Amino acid sequence: MNETHAHLARRLLTADADGWTETGAQALLAALDREGRLRAVGRFEEPYVNGEAYVELAVPVLKPADTGATAQAAAFRAVSEELTAELGEASIMGVYGDLGPFYASGPAWGTPYLRWRGRPNTLELRAGADGPELVLQPTGPLENWFWRQGHGEEHAISGFFGSRPRPRPWAGRSACRCTAAGRGRAHRSSSRSPATTAW
């Protein structure tokens, strides 16, 4: 199916997963009419859900010919610019670090993401193993997982994120608050990975 990344993003944002039930999520994947994978609720997802059978639908959107960090970061940036032009600036951006949602590991080159937060679903542009992916998720389990990760614990989040506050008279549209994941104070990452420098 030949469609722009922006059109795909709009389709996902308006999709109905019927509460992410078994039948609802499978119907969503079938209606997508392109490659995608559902993540079912298992041992690691169970503590964070409230009746959902699945916690995400990931759709690959661009596969660079070169698997190196520079090409992967460039592909992520290209898709992010197209989505930002269509959807507006993401409400949250960041890097997952060693562990993404529900303790999944990311690609070696970096784990950047942009998140357009909504209800009942959230859309995320995420770095995948073979290139950037659009990931539709039920907002509840995702945020439940995120806010319950504390530093000093075995599976503490090691990345960072920046949230975009509501516009204020003294703050431009590009202002954001960067915060160490799991902490409530401003944080500057010391990481120099491609994920934090190339996009």
Coordinates of N, CA, C and O in Angstrom, one line a residue:
M1 N 0.8 -1.2 0.0 CA 0.0 0.0 0.0 C 0.9 1.2 0.0 O 1.7 1.4 0.9
N2 N 0.7 2.1 -1.0 CA 1.5 3.3 -1.1 C 0.8 4.5 -0.5 O -0.1 5.0 -1.1
E3 N 1.3 4.8 0.7 CA 0.7 6.0 1.4 C 1.8 6.7 2.1 O 2.8 6.1 2.5
T4 N 1.6 8.0 2.4 CA 2.6 8.8 3.1 C 2.6 8.4 4.6 O 1.6 7.8 5.1
H5 N 3.7 8.7 5.2 CA 3.8 8.4 6.7 C 2.7 9.2 7.4 O 2.1 8.8 8.4
A6 N 2.5 10.5 6.9 CA 1.5 11.3 7.6 C 0.1 10.7 7.4 O -0.7 10.8 8.4
H7 N -0.2 10.2 6.3 CA -1.5 9.6 6.1 C -1.7 8.4 7.0 O -2.8 8.2 7.6
L8 N -0.7 7.6 7.1 CA -0.7 6.4 7.9 C -0.9 6.8 9.4 O -1.7 6.2 10.1
A9 N -0.2 7.9 9.8 CA -0.3 8.4 11.2 C -1.8 8.8 11.5 O -2.3 8.5 12.5
R10 N -2.4 9.5 10.5 CA -3.8 9.9 10.7 C -4.7 8.7 10.8 O -5.7 8.7 11.6
R11 N -4.5 7.7 10.0 CA -5.3 6.5 10.0 C -5.2 5.8 11.4 O -6.2 5.4 11.9
L12 N -4.0 5.7 11.9 CA -3.8 5.1 13.2 C -4.5 5.9 14.3 O -5.1 5.4 15.2
L13 N -4.4 7.2 14.2 CA -5.0 8.1 15.3 C -6.5 8.0 15.3 O -7.1 8.2 16.4
T14 N -7.1 7.7 14.2 CA -8.5 7.7 14.1 C -9.1 6.2 14.2 O -10.3 6.0 14.2
A15 N -8.1 5.3 14.4 CA -8.5 3.8 14.4 C -9.2 3.5 15.7 O -9.0 4.1 16.8
D16 N -10.1 2.5 15.7 CA -10.8 2.0 16.9 C -10.3 0.6 17.2 O -10.6 -0.3 16.4
A17 N -9.6 0.4 18.3 CA -9.2 -0.9 18.6 C -10.2 -1.6 19.6 O -9.8 -2.7 20.1
D18 N -11.3 -1.0 19.8 CA -12.4 -1.6 20.6 C -11.8 -2.0 22.0 O -12.0 -3.1 22.5
G19 N -11.1 -1.0 22.6 CA -10.6 -1.3 24.0 C -9.4 -2.2 24.0 O -9.0 -2.8 25.0
W20 N -8.8 -2.5 22.8 CA -7.7 -3.4 22.7 C -8.0 -4.8 23.1 O -7.2 -5.5 23.7
T21 N -9.2 -5.2 22.8 CA -9.6 -6.6 23.1 C -9.0 -7.5 22.0 O -8.4 -7.0 21.0
E22 N -9.1 -8.8 22.2 CA -8.5 -9.7 21.2 C -9.1 -9.4 19.8 O -8.4 -9.3 18.8
T23 N -10.4 -9.4 19.7 CA -11.1 -9.2 18.4 C -10.8 -7.8 17.9 O -10.6 -7.6 16.7
G24 N -10.9 -6.8 18.7 CA -10.7 -5.4 18.3 C -9.3 -5.1 17.7 O -9.1 -4.5 16.7
A25 N -8.3 -5.6 18.4 CA -6.9 -5.4 18.0 C -6.6 -6.2 16.7 O -5.9 -5.7 15.8
Q26 N -7.1 -7.4 16.6 CA -6.9 -8.2 15.4 C -7.6 -7.5 14.2 O -7.1 -7.5 13.1
A27 N -8.8 -7.0 14.4 CA -9.5 -6.3 13.3 C -8.8 -5.1 12.9 O -8.7 -4.7 11.7
L28 N -8.2 -4.4 13.8 CA -7.4 -3.2 13.5 C -6.2 -3.5 12.7 O -5.9 -2.8 11.7
L29 N -5.5 -4.6 13.0 CA -4.4 -5.0 12.2 C -4.8 -5.4 10.8 O -4.1 -5.1 9.8
A30 N -5.9 -6.2 10.7 CA -6.4 -6.6 9.4 C -6.8 -5.4 8.5 O -6.5 -5.4 7.3
A31 N -7.4 -4.4 9.1 CA -7.9 -3.2 8.4 C -6.7 -2.3 7.9 O -6.8 -1.6 7.0
L32 N -5.6 -2.5 8.6 CA -4.4 -1.7 8.3 C -3.9 -2.0 6.9 O -3.4 -1.2 6.1
D33 N -4.0 -3.3 6.5 CA -3.7 -3.8 5.1 C -2.2 -3.5 4.8 O -1.8 -3.1 3.7
R34 N -1.3 -3.7 5.8 CA 0.1 -3.6 5.6 C 0.8 -4.3 6.7 O 0.2 -4.7 7.7
E35 N 2.1 -4.4 6.7 CA 2.9 -5.1 7.7 C 2.7 -4.4 9.0 O 2.8 -3.2 9.1
G36 N 2.5 -5.2 10.1 CA 2.4 -4.6 11.4 C 2.4 -5.8 12.4 O 2.2 -6.9 12.0
R37 N 2.8 -5.5 13.7 CA 2.8 -6.6 14.7 C 2.1 -6.1 16.0 O 2.4 -4.9 16.4
L38 N 1.4 -7.0 16.5 CA 0.7 -6.7 17.8 C 1.5 -7.2 18.9 O 2.1 -8.3 18.8
R39 N 1.6 -6.5 20.0 CA 2.2 -7.0 21.2 C 1.2 -7.4 22.2 O 0.5 -6.6 22.8
A40 N 1.1 -8.7 22.5 CA 0.1 -9.2 23.4 C 0.5 -9.0 24.8 O 1.7 -8.9 25.2
V41 N -0.5 -9.0 25.7 CA -0.2 -8.9 27.1 C 0.3 -10.2 27.6 O -0.2 -11.3 27.4
G42 N 1.5 -10.1 28.3 CA 2.1 -11.3 28.8 C 2.6 -11.0 30.3 O 2.0 -10.1 30.9
R43 N 3.5 -11.7 30.7 CA 4.0 -11.6 32.1 C 4.4 -10.2 32.5 O 4.1 -9.7 33.6
F44 N 5.1 -9.5 31.6 CA 5.7 -8.2 31.9 C 4.7 -7.1 31.7 O 4.8 -6.0 32.3
E45 N 3.6 -7.3 30.9 CA 2.6 -6.3 30.7 C 1.5 -6.4 31.6 O 0.8 -5.4 31.9
E46 N 1.2 -7.6 32.2 CA 0.0 -7.8 33.0 C -0.2 -6.8 34.2 O -1.3 -6.4 34.4
P47 N 0.9 -6.4 34.9 CA 0.6 -5.5 36.0 C 0.1 -4.1 35.6 O -0.4 -3.4 36.5
Y48 N 0.2 -3.8 34.3 CA -0.1 -2.4 33.9 C -1.4 -2.2 33.1 O -1.7 -1.1 32.7
V49 N -2.1 -3.3 32.8 CA -3.2 -3.2 32.0 C -4.5 -3.3 32.8 O -4.5 -3.6 34.0
N50 N -5.6 -2.9 32.1 CA -6.9 -3.0 32.8 C -7.9 -3.6 31.8 O -8.9 -2.9 31.3
G51 N -7.7 -4.8 31.4 CA -8.6 -5.5 30.5 C -8.1 -5.6 29.1 O -8.7 -6.3 28.3
E52 N -7.1 -4.9 28.7 CA -6.6 -4.9 27.4 C -5.9 -6.3 27.1 O -5.2 -6.8 28.0
A53 N -6.0 -6.8 25.9 CA -5.4 -8.0 25.5 C -4.1 -7.7 24.8 O -3.2 -8.6 24.7
Y54 N -3.9 -6.5 24.3 CA -2.7 -6.1 23.6 C -2.3 -4.7 24.1 O -3.1 -3.9 24.5
V55 N -1.0 -4.4 24.0 CA -0.5 -3.1 24.5 C 0.1 -2.2 23.4 O 0.4 -1.1 23.6
E56 N 0.2 -2.7 22.2 CA 0.7 -1.9 21.1 C 0.5 -2.6 19.7 O 0.5 -3.8 19.6
L57 N 0.4 -1.7 18.7 CA 0.5 -2.1 17.3 C 1.6 -1.4 16.7 O 1.6 -0.1 16.6
A58 N 2.7 -2.0 16.3 CA 3.9 -1.4 15.7 C 3.9 -1.6 14.2 O 3.7 -2.7 13.7
V59 N 4.1 -0.5 13.5 CA 4.1 -0.5 12.0 C 5.4 0.0 11.4 O 5.6 1.2 11.6
P60 N 6.2 -0.8 10.8 CA 7.4 -0.2 10.2 C 7.1 0.8 9.1 O 6.2 0.6 8.3
V61 N 7.8 1.9 9.1 CA 7.5 2.9 8.1 C 8.6 3.3 7.1 O 8.4 3.8 6.0
L62 N 9.8 3.0 7.5 CA 11.0 3.3 6.6 C 12.1 2.4 7.0 O 12.5 2.4 8.1
K63 N 12.7 1.7 6.0 CA 13.8 0.8 6.2 C 15.0 1.3 5.4 O 15.1 1.1 4.2
P64 N 16.0 1.9 6.1 CA 17.2 2.4 5.4 C 18.0 1.3 4.8 O 18.0 0.2 5.4
A65 N 18.6 1.5 3.6 CA 19.4 0.5 3.0 C 20.7 0.2 3.9 O 21.1 -0.9 4.0
D66 N 21.2 1.3 4.5 CA 22.3 1.1 5.4 C 21.8 0.9 6.8 O 21.0 1.7 7.3
T67 N 22.4 0.0 7.5 CA 22.0 -0.3 8.9 C 22.8 0.4 9.9 O 22.6 0.3 11.1
G68 N 23.7 1.3 9.5 CA 24.6 2.0 10.4 C 23.8 3.1 11.2 O 22.7 3.5 10.8
A69 N 24.4 3.6 12.2 CA 23.7 4.6 13.1 C 23.4 5.8 12.4 O 22.3 6.4 12.6
T70 N 24.2 6.3 11.5 CA 24.0 7.6 10.8 C 22.7 7.5 9.9 O 21.9 8.4 9.9
A71 N 22.6 6.4 9.2 CA 21.5 6.2 8.3 C 20.2 6.0 9.1 O 19.1 6.5 8.7
Q72 N 20.3 5.2 10.2 CA 19.1 5.0 11.0 C 18.6 6.3 11.6 O 17.4 6.6 11.6
A73 N 19.5 7.1 12.1 CA 19.2 8.4 12.7 C 18.6 9.4 11.6 O 17.6 10.1 11.9
A74 N 19.1 9.3 10.4 CA 18.6 10.2 9.3 C 17.2 9.8 8.9 O 16.3 10.6 8.7
A75 N 16.9 8.5 8.9 CA 15.6 8.0 8.6 C 14.6 8.4 9.6 O 13.5 8.8 9.3
F76 N 15.0 8.3 10.9 CA 14.1 8.7 12.0 C 13.8 10.2 11.9 O 12.6 10.6 12.0
R77 N 14.8 11.0 11.6 CA 14.6 12.4 11.5 C 13.7 12.7 10.3 O 12.8 13.6 10.4
A78 N 13.9 12.1 9.2 CA 13.0 12.3 8.0 C 11.6 12.1 8.3 O 10.7 12.9 8.0
V79 N 11.3 11.0 8.9 CA 9.9 10.6 9.3 C 9.4 11.6 10.3 O 8.2 12.1 10.3
S80 N 10.2 12.0 11.3 CA 9.7 12.9 12.4 C 9.4 14.2 11.8 O 8.4 14.8 12.2
E81 N 10.1 14.7 10.8 CA 9.8 16.0 10.2 C 8.5 16.0 9.5 O 7.7 16.9 9.5
E82 N 8.2 14.9 8.8 CA 7.0 14.7 8.0 C 5.8 14.7 9.0 O 4.7 15.3 8.8
L83 N 5.9 13.9 10.1 CA 4.8 13.8 11.0 C 4.6 15.1 11.8 O 3.4 15.5 12.1
T84 N 5.7 15.8 12.1 CA 5.5 17.1 12.8 C 4.8 18.1 11.9 O 4.0 18.9 12.4
A85 N 5.1 18.1 10.7 CA 4.4 19.0 9.7 C 2.9 18.7 9.7 O 2.1 19.6 9.5
E86 N 2.6 17.4 9.8 CA 1.2 17.0 9.7 C 0.4 17.1 11.0 O -0.7 17.6 11.0
L87 N 1.0 16.6 12.1 CA 0.3 16.5 13.4 C 0.7 17.6 14.3 O 0.0 17.7 15.4
G88 N 1.6 18.4 14.0 CA 2.1 19.4 15.0 C 3.2 18.8 15.8 O 3.5 17.6 15.7
E89 N 3.8 19.6 16.7 CA 4.9 19.2 17.5 C 4.4 18.1 18.5 O 3.3 18.2 19.1
A90 N 5.2 17.1 18.7 CA 4.9 16.0 19.7 C 4.8 16.6 21.1 O 5.5 17.5 21.5
S91 N 3.9 16.0 21.8 CA 3.7 16.4 23.2 C 4.8 15.9 24.1 O 5.1 16.5 25.2
I92 N 5.5 14.8 23.8 CA 6.6 14.3 24.5 C 7.6 13.8 23.6 O 7.3 13.2 22.5
M93 N 8.9 14.0 23.9 CA 10.0 13.4 23.1 C 11.0 13.0 24.1 O 11.1 13.5 25.2
G94 N 11.8 12.0 23.7 CA 12.9 11.6 24.6 C 13.7 10.4 24.0 O 13.6 10.1 22.8
V95 N 14.4 9.7 24.9 CA 15.2 8.6 24.6 C 14.9 7.5 25.7 O 15.0 7.9 26.8
Y96 N 14.6 6.3 25.3 CA 14.3 5.3 26.3 C 15.5 4.8 27.1 O 15.3 4.4 28.2
G97 N 16.6 4.8 26.5 CA 17.8 4.3 27.3 C 17.8 2.8 27.1 O 17.5 2.2 26.0
D98 N 18.1 2.1 28.2 CA 18.3 0.6 28.1 C 17.0 -0.1 27.9 O 16.9 -1.2 27.3
L99 N 15.9 0.4 28.5 CA 14.6 -0.3 28.5 C 13.5 0.6 28.0 O 13.3 1.7 28.5
G100 N 12.7 0.1 27.0 CA 11.5 0.8 26.6 C 10.3 0.3 27.3 O 10.5 -0.5 28.3
P101 N 9.1 0.6 26.9 CA 7.9 0.2 27.6 C 7.8 -1.3 27.8 O 8.1 -2.1 26.9
F102 N 7.5 -1.7 29.0 CA 7.3 -3.1 29.4 C 8.6 -3.9 29.2 O 8.6 -5.1 28.9
Y103 N 9.7 -3.2 29.5 CA 11.0 -3.8 29.6 C 11.6 -4.3 28.2 O 12.4 -5.2 28.2
A104 N 11.1 -3.8 27.1 CA 11.7 -4.2 25.8 C 13.0 -3.4 25.6 O 13.1 -2.3 25.9
S105 N 13.9 -4.1 24.9 CA 15.2 -3.4 24.5 C 15.0 -2.8 23.1 O 14.2 -3.3 22.3
G106 N 15.8 -1.8 22.9 CA 15.7 -1.1 21.6 C 17.0 -1.4 20.8 O 17.9 -2.1 21.1
P107 N 17.1 -0.8 19.6 CA 18.2 -1.0 18.7 C 19.5 -0.4 19.3 O 19.5 0.5 20.1
A108 N 20.6 -0.9 18.9 CA 21.9 -0.5 19.5 C 22.3 0.9 19.2 O 23.0 1.5 20.0
W109 N 21.8 1.4 18.1 CA 22.2 2.8 17.7 C 21.6 3.9 18.5 O 22.1 5.0 18.7
G110 N 20.5 3.6 19.2 CA 19.8 4.6 20.0 C 18.3 4.3 20.1 O 17.8 3.5 19.3
T111 N 17.6 4.9 21.0 CA 16.2 4.6 21.2 C 15.4 5.9 21.3 O 14.6 6.1 22.3
P112 N 15.5 6.8 20.4 CA 14.7 8.0 20.4 C 13.2 7.8 20.1 O 12.8 6.8 19.5
Y113 N 12.3 8.7 20.6 CA 10.9 8.6 20.3 C 10.3 9.9 20.4 O 10.7 10.8 21.1
L114 N 9.2 10.1 19.6 CA 8.3 11.2 19.7 C 6.9 10.7 20.0 O 6.5 9.7 19.4
R115 N 6.2 11.3 20.9 CA 4.9 10.8 21.3 C 3.8 11.8 21.2 O 4.0 12.9 21.8
W116 N 2.8 11.5 20.5 CA 1.6 12.4 20.4 C 0.6 11.7 21.3 O -0.1 10.8 21.0
R117 N 0.5 12.3 22.5 CA -0.3 11.7 23.6 C -1.8 12.1 23.4 O -2.2 13.2 23.0
G118 N -2.7 11.1 23.6 CA -4.1 11.3 23.4 C -4.9 10.3 24.3 O -4.3 9.5 25.0
R119 N -6.2 10.4 24.1 CA -7.1 9.4 24.8 C -8.1 9.0 23.8 O -8.7 9.8 23.0
P120 N -8.4 7.7 23.7 CA -7.8 6.6 24.6 C -6.5 6.1 24.1 O -5.9 5.3 24.8
N121 N -6.0 6.5 22.9 CA -4.8 6.0 22.4 C -3.7 7.0 22.2 O -4.0 8.2 22.1
T122 N -2.4 6.6 22.2 CA -1.3 7.4 22.0 C -0.5 6.9 20.8 O -0.4 5.7 20.6
L123 N 0.0 7.8 19.9 CA 0.8 7.5 18.8 C 2.2 7.9 19.0 O 2.5 9.0 19.5
E124 N 3.1 6.9 18.7 CA 4.5 7.2 18.9 C 5.3 6.8 17.7 O 5.1 5.8 17.0
L125 N 6.3 7.7 17.4 CA 7.3 7.4 16.4 C 8.5 6.9 17.2 O 9.0 7.6 18.1
R126 N 8.9 5.6 17.0 CA 9.9 5.0 17.8 C 11.0 4.4 16.9 O 10.7 4.0 15.8
A127 N 12.2 4.4 17.3 CA 13.3 3.7 16.6 C 13.1 2.2 16.7 O 13.0 1.7 17.8
G128 N 13.0 1.5 15.6 CA 12.9 0.1 15.6 C 14.2 -0.6 15.2 O 15.2 0.1 14.8
A129 N 14.2 -1.9 15.2 CA 15.4 -2.6 14.9 C 15.9 -2.4 13.4 O 17.1 -2.4 13.1
D130 N 14.9 -2.2 12.5 CA 15.3 -2.1 11.1 C 14.9 -0.7 10.6 O 15.0 -0.5 9.4
G131 N 14.5 0.2 11.4 CA 14.2 1.6 11.0 C 13.0 2.1 11.8 O 12.5 1.4 12.7
P132 N 12.6 3.3 11.6 CA 11.6 3.9 12.4 C 10.2 3.2 12.3 O 9.9 2.7 11.2
E133 N 9.5 3.2 13.4 CA 8.2 2.6 13.4 C 7.1 3.5 14.0 O 7.5 4.3 14.9
L134 N 5.9 3.4 13.5 CA 4.8 4.1 14.1 C 4.1 3.1 15.0 O 3.8 2.0 14.6
V135 N 3.9 3.5 16.3 CA 3.4 2.6 17.3 C 2.1 3.2 17.9 O 2.2 4.2 18.5
L136 N 1.0 2.5 17.7 CA -0.2 2.9 18.4 C -0.4 2.1 19.7 O -0.2 0.9 19.6
Q137 N -0.7 2.8 20.7 CA -0.8 2.2 22.1 C -2.0 2.7 22.8 O -2.3 3.9 22.8
P138 N -2.6 1.8 23.7 CA -3.6 2.3 24.6 C -2.8 3.2 25.6 O -1.8 2.8 26.2
T139 N -3.3 4.4 25.9 CA -2.5 5.3 26.7 C -2.4 4.9 28.2 O -1.4 5.0 28.8
G140 N -3.5 4.3 28.7 CA -3.4 3.9 30.1 C -2.3 3.0 30.5 O -1.5 3.3 31.4
P141 N -2.2 1.8 29.8 CA -1.0 0.9 30.2 C 0.3 1.5 30.0 O 1.2 1.3 30.8
L142 N 0.5 2.3 28.9 CA 1.8 2.9 28.6 C 2.2 3.8 29.8 O 3.3 3.8 30.3
E143 N 1.3 4.7 30.1 CA 1.6 5.7 31.2 C 1.7 5.1 32.6 O 2.5 5.5 33.4
N144 N 0.9 4.0 32.8 CA 1.0 3.3 34.0 C 2.4 2.7 34.2 O 3.0 2.7 35.3
W145 N 2.9 2.1 33.1 CA 4.2 1.5 33.2 C 5.2 2.6 33.4 O 6.1 2.4 34.3
F146 N 5.1 3.7 32.7 CA 6.2 4.7 32.7 C 6.3 5.3 34.1 O 7.4 5.4 34.7
W147 N 5.2 5.7 34.7 CA 5.2 6.4 36.0 C 5.6 5.5 37.2 O 5.9 6.0 38.3
R148 N 5.5 4.2 37.0 CA 5.8 3.3 38.1 C 7.2 2.8 38.1 O 7.6 2.0 38.9
Q149 N 8.0 3.3 37.2 CA 9.4 3.0 37.2 C 10.2 4.0 38.0 O 10.2 5.2 37.7
G150 N 10.9 3.6 39.0 CA 11.6 4.5 39.9 C 13.1 4.2 39.8 O 13.6 3.1 39.6
H151 N 13.9 5.3 40.0 CA 15.3 5.1 40.0 C 15.8 4.4 41.2 O 15.2 4.6 42.3
G152 N 16.8 3.6 41.1 CA 17.3 2.8 42.2 C 16.7 1.5 42.2 O 17.2 0.6 43.0
E153 N 15.7 1.2 41.4 CA 15.1 -0.1 41.3 C 15.8 -0.9 40.2 O 16.5 -0.4 39.4
E154 N 15.5 -2.2 40.2 CA 16.1 -3.1 39.3 C 15.9 -2.7 37.8 O 16.8 -2.8 37.0
H155 N 14.7 -2.3 37.5 CA 14.4 -2.0 36.1 C 14.1 -0.5 35.9 O 13.2 -0.1 35.2
A156 N 14.9 0.4 36.6 CA 14.7 1.8 36.5 C 14.9 2.3 35.0 O 15.8 1.8 34.3
I157 N 14.1 3.3 34.6 CA 14.3 3.9 33.3 C 15.6 4.6 33.3 O 15.9 5.3 34.2
S158 N 16.4 4.5 32.2 CA 17.7 5.1 32.2 C 17.7 6.2 31.2 O 18.8 6.8 31.0
G159 N 16.7 6.5 30.4 CA 16.7 7.5 29.4 C 16.2 8.9 30.0 O 16.4 9.2 31.2
F160 N 15.7 9.7 29.1 CA 15.1 11.0 29.5 C 14.0 11.4 28.6 O 13.8 10.8 27.5
F161 N 13.2 12.3 29.0 CA 12.1 12.8 28.2 C 11.9 14.3 28.4 O 12.3 14.8 29.4
G162 N 11.3 14.9 27.4 CA 10.9 16.3 27.5 C 9.4 16.4 27.2 O 8.9 15.9 26.2
S163 N 8.7 17.1 28.1 CA 7.3 17.3 27.8 C 7.0 18.7 27.4 O 7.7 19.6 27.9
R164 N 6.0 18.9 26.5 CA 5.7 20.2 26.0 C 4.6 20.8 26.9 O 3.4 20.3 26.8
P165 N 4.8 21.8 27.6 CA 3.7 22.4 28.5 C 2.8 23.2 27.6 O 3.0 23.5 26.4
R166 N 1.6 23.5 28.2 CA 0.7 24.4 27.5 C 1.4 25.7 27.2 O 2.1 26.2 28.0
P167 N 1.0 26.3 26.1 CA 1.6 27.6 25.7 C 1.4 28.7 26.8 O 0.3 28.8 27.4
R168 N 2.5 29.4 27.2 CA 2.4 30.5 28.2 C 2.9 31.8 27.5 O 3.6 31.7 26.5
P169 N 2.5 32.9 28.0 CA 2.9 34.2 27.4 C 4.4 34.4 27.3 O 4.8 35.0 26.3
W170 N 5.2 33.8 28.2 CA 6.6 34.0 28.2 C 7.3 32.8 27.5 O 8.6 32.8 27.4
A171 N 6.6 31.8 27.0 CA 7.3 30.6 26.4 C 6.8 30.4 25.0 O 5.7 30.5 24.7
G172 N 7.8 30.3 24.1 CA 7.5 30.0 22.7 C 7.0 28.6 22.5 O 7.0 27.8 23.4
R173 N 6.6 28.3 21.3 CA 6.0 27.0 21.0 C 7.1 25.9 21.1 O 6.8 24.7 21.3
S174 N 8.3 26.3 21.0 CA 9.4 25.3 21.0 C 9.9 24.9 22.4 O 10.7 24.1 22.6
A175 N 9.3 25.6 23.4 CA 9.8 25.4 24.8 C 9.4 24.0 25.3 O 8.3 23.6 25.0
C176 N 10.2 23.3 26.0 CA 9.9 22.0 26.6 C 10.6 21.9 27.9 O 11.6 22.6 28.1
R177 N 10.2 21.0 28.7 CA 10.8 20.7 30.0 C 11.5 19.3 29.9 O 10.8 18.3 29.7
C178 N 12.8 19.2 29.9 CA 13.5 18.0 29.9 C 13.7 17.4 31.2 O 14.2 18.1 32.1
T179 N 13.3 16.2 31.4 CA 13.3 15.6 32.8 C 13.9 14.2 32.7 O 13.7 13.4 31.8
A180 N 14.7 13.9 33.7 CA 15.2 12.5 33.8 C 14.1 11.6 34.1 O 13.3 11.9 35.0
A181 N 13.9 10.5 33.4 CA 12.8 9.6 33.6 C 12.9 9.1 35.0 O 13.9 8.6 35.5
G182 N 11.7 9.1 35.7 CA 11.6 8.7 37.0 C 12.0 9.7 38.1 O 12.0 9.4 39.3
R183 N 12.4 10.9 37.6 CA 12.7 12.0 38.6 C 11.8 13.2 38.3 O 11.2 13.3 37.3
G184 N 11.7 14.1 39.3 CA 10.9 15.2 39.1 C 11.6 16.5 39.0 O 11.2 17.6 39.5
R185 N 12.8 16.5 38.5 CA 13.6 17.7 38.4 C 14.3 17.8 37.0 O 14.4 16.8 36.3
A186 N 14.7 18.9 36.6 CA 15.4 19.1 35.3 C 16.6 18.3 35.3 O 17.3 18.1 36.3
H187 N 16.9 17.8 34.1 CA 18.1 16.8 34.0 C 18.7 17.0 32.6 O 18.0 17.2 31.6
R188 N 20.0 17.1 32.5 CA 20.7 17.1 31.3 C 21.4 15.8 31.1 O 22.3 15.4 31.9
S189 N 21.1 15.1 30.0 CA 21.7 13.8 29.8 C 23.2 14.0 29.4 O 23.5 14.9 28.6
S190 N 24.0 13.1 29.8 CA 25.4 13.1 29.4 C 25.7 12.2 28.2 O 26.8 12.1 27.8
S191 N 24.7 11.6 27.7 CA 24.8 10.7 26.6 C 25.2 11.4 25.3 O 24.7 12.5 25.0
R192 N 26.1 10.9 24.5 CA 26.5 11.5 23.2 C 26.2 10.5 22.1 O 26.9 10.5 21.1
S193 N 25.2 9.6 22.3 CA 24.9 8.6 21.3 C 24.2 9.3 20.1 O 23.8 10.5 20.2
P194 N 24.2 8.7 18.9 CA 23.5 9.3 17.7 C 22.1 9.7 18.0 O 21.6 10.6 17.4
A195 N 21.4 9.0 18.9 CA 20.1 9.3 19.2 C 19.9 10.7 19.7 O 18.9 11.3 19.6
T196 N 20.9 11.2 20.4 CA 20.8 12.5 21.0 C 21.4 13.6 20.2 O 21.3 14.8 20.6
T197 N 22.2 13.2 19.2 CA 22.9 14.3 18.4 C 22.4 14.4 17.0 O 22.6 15.4 16.4
A198 N 21.8 13.3 16.4 CA 21.5 13.4 15.0 C 20.1 13.8 14.6 O 19.8 14.0 13.5
W199 N 19.3 13.9 15.6 CA 17.9 14.3 15.3 C 17.4 15.4 16.2 O 16.5 16.0 16.1

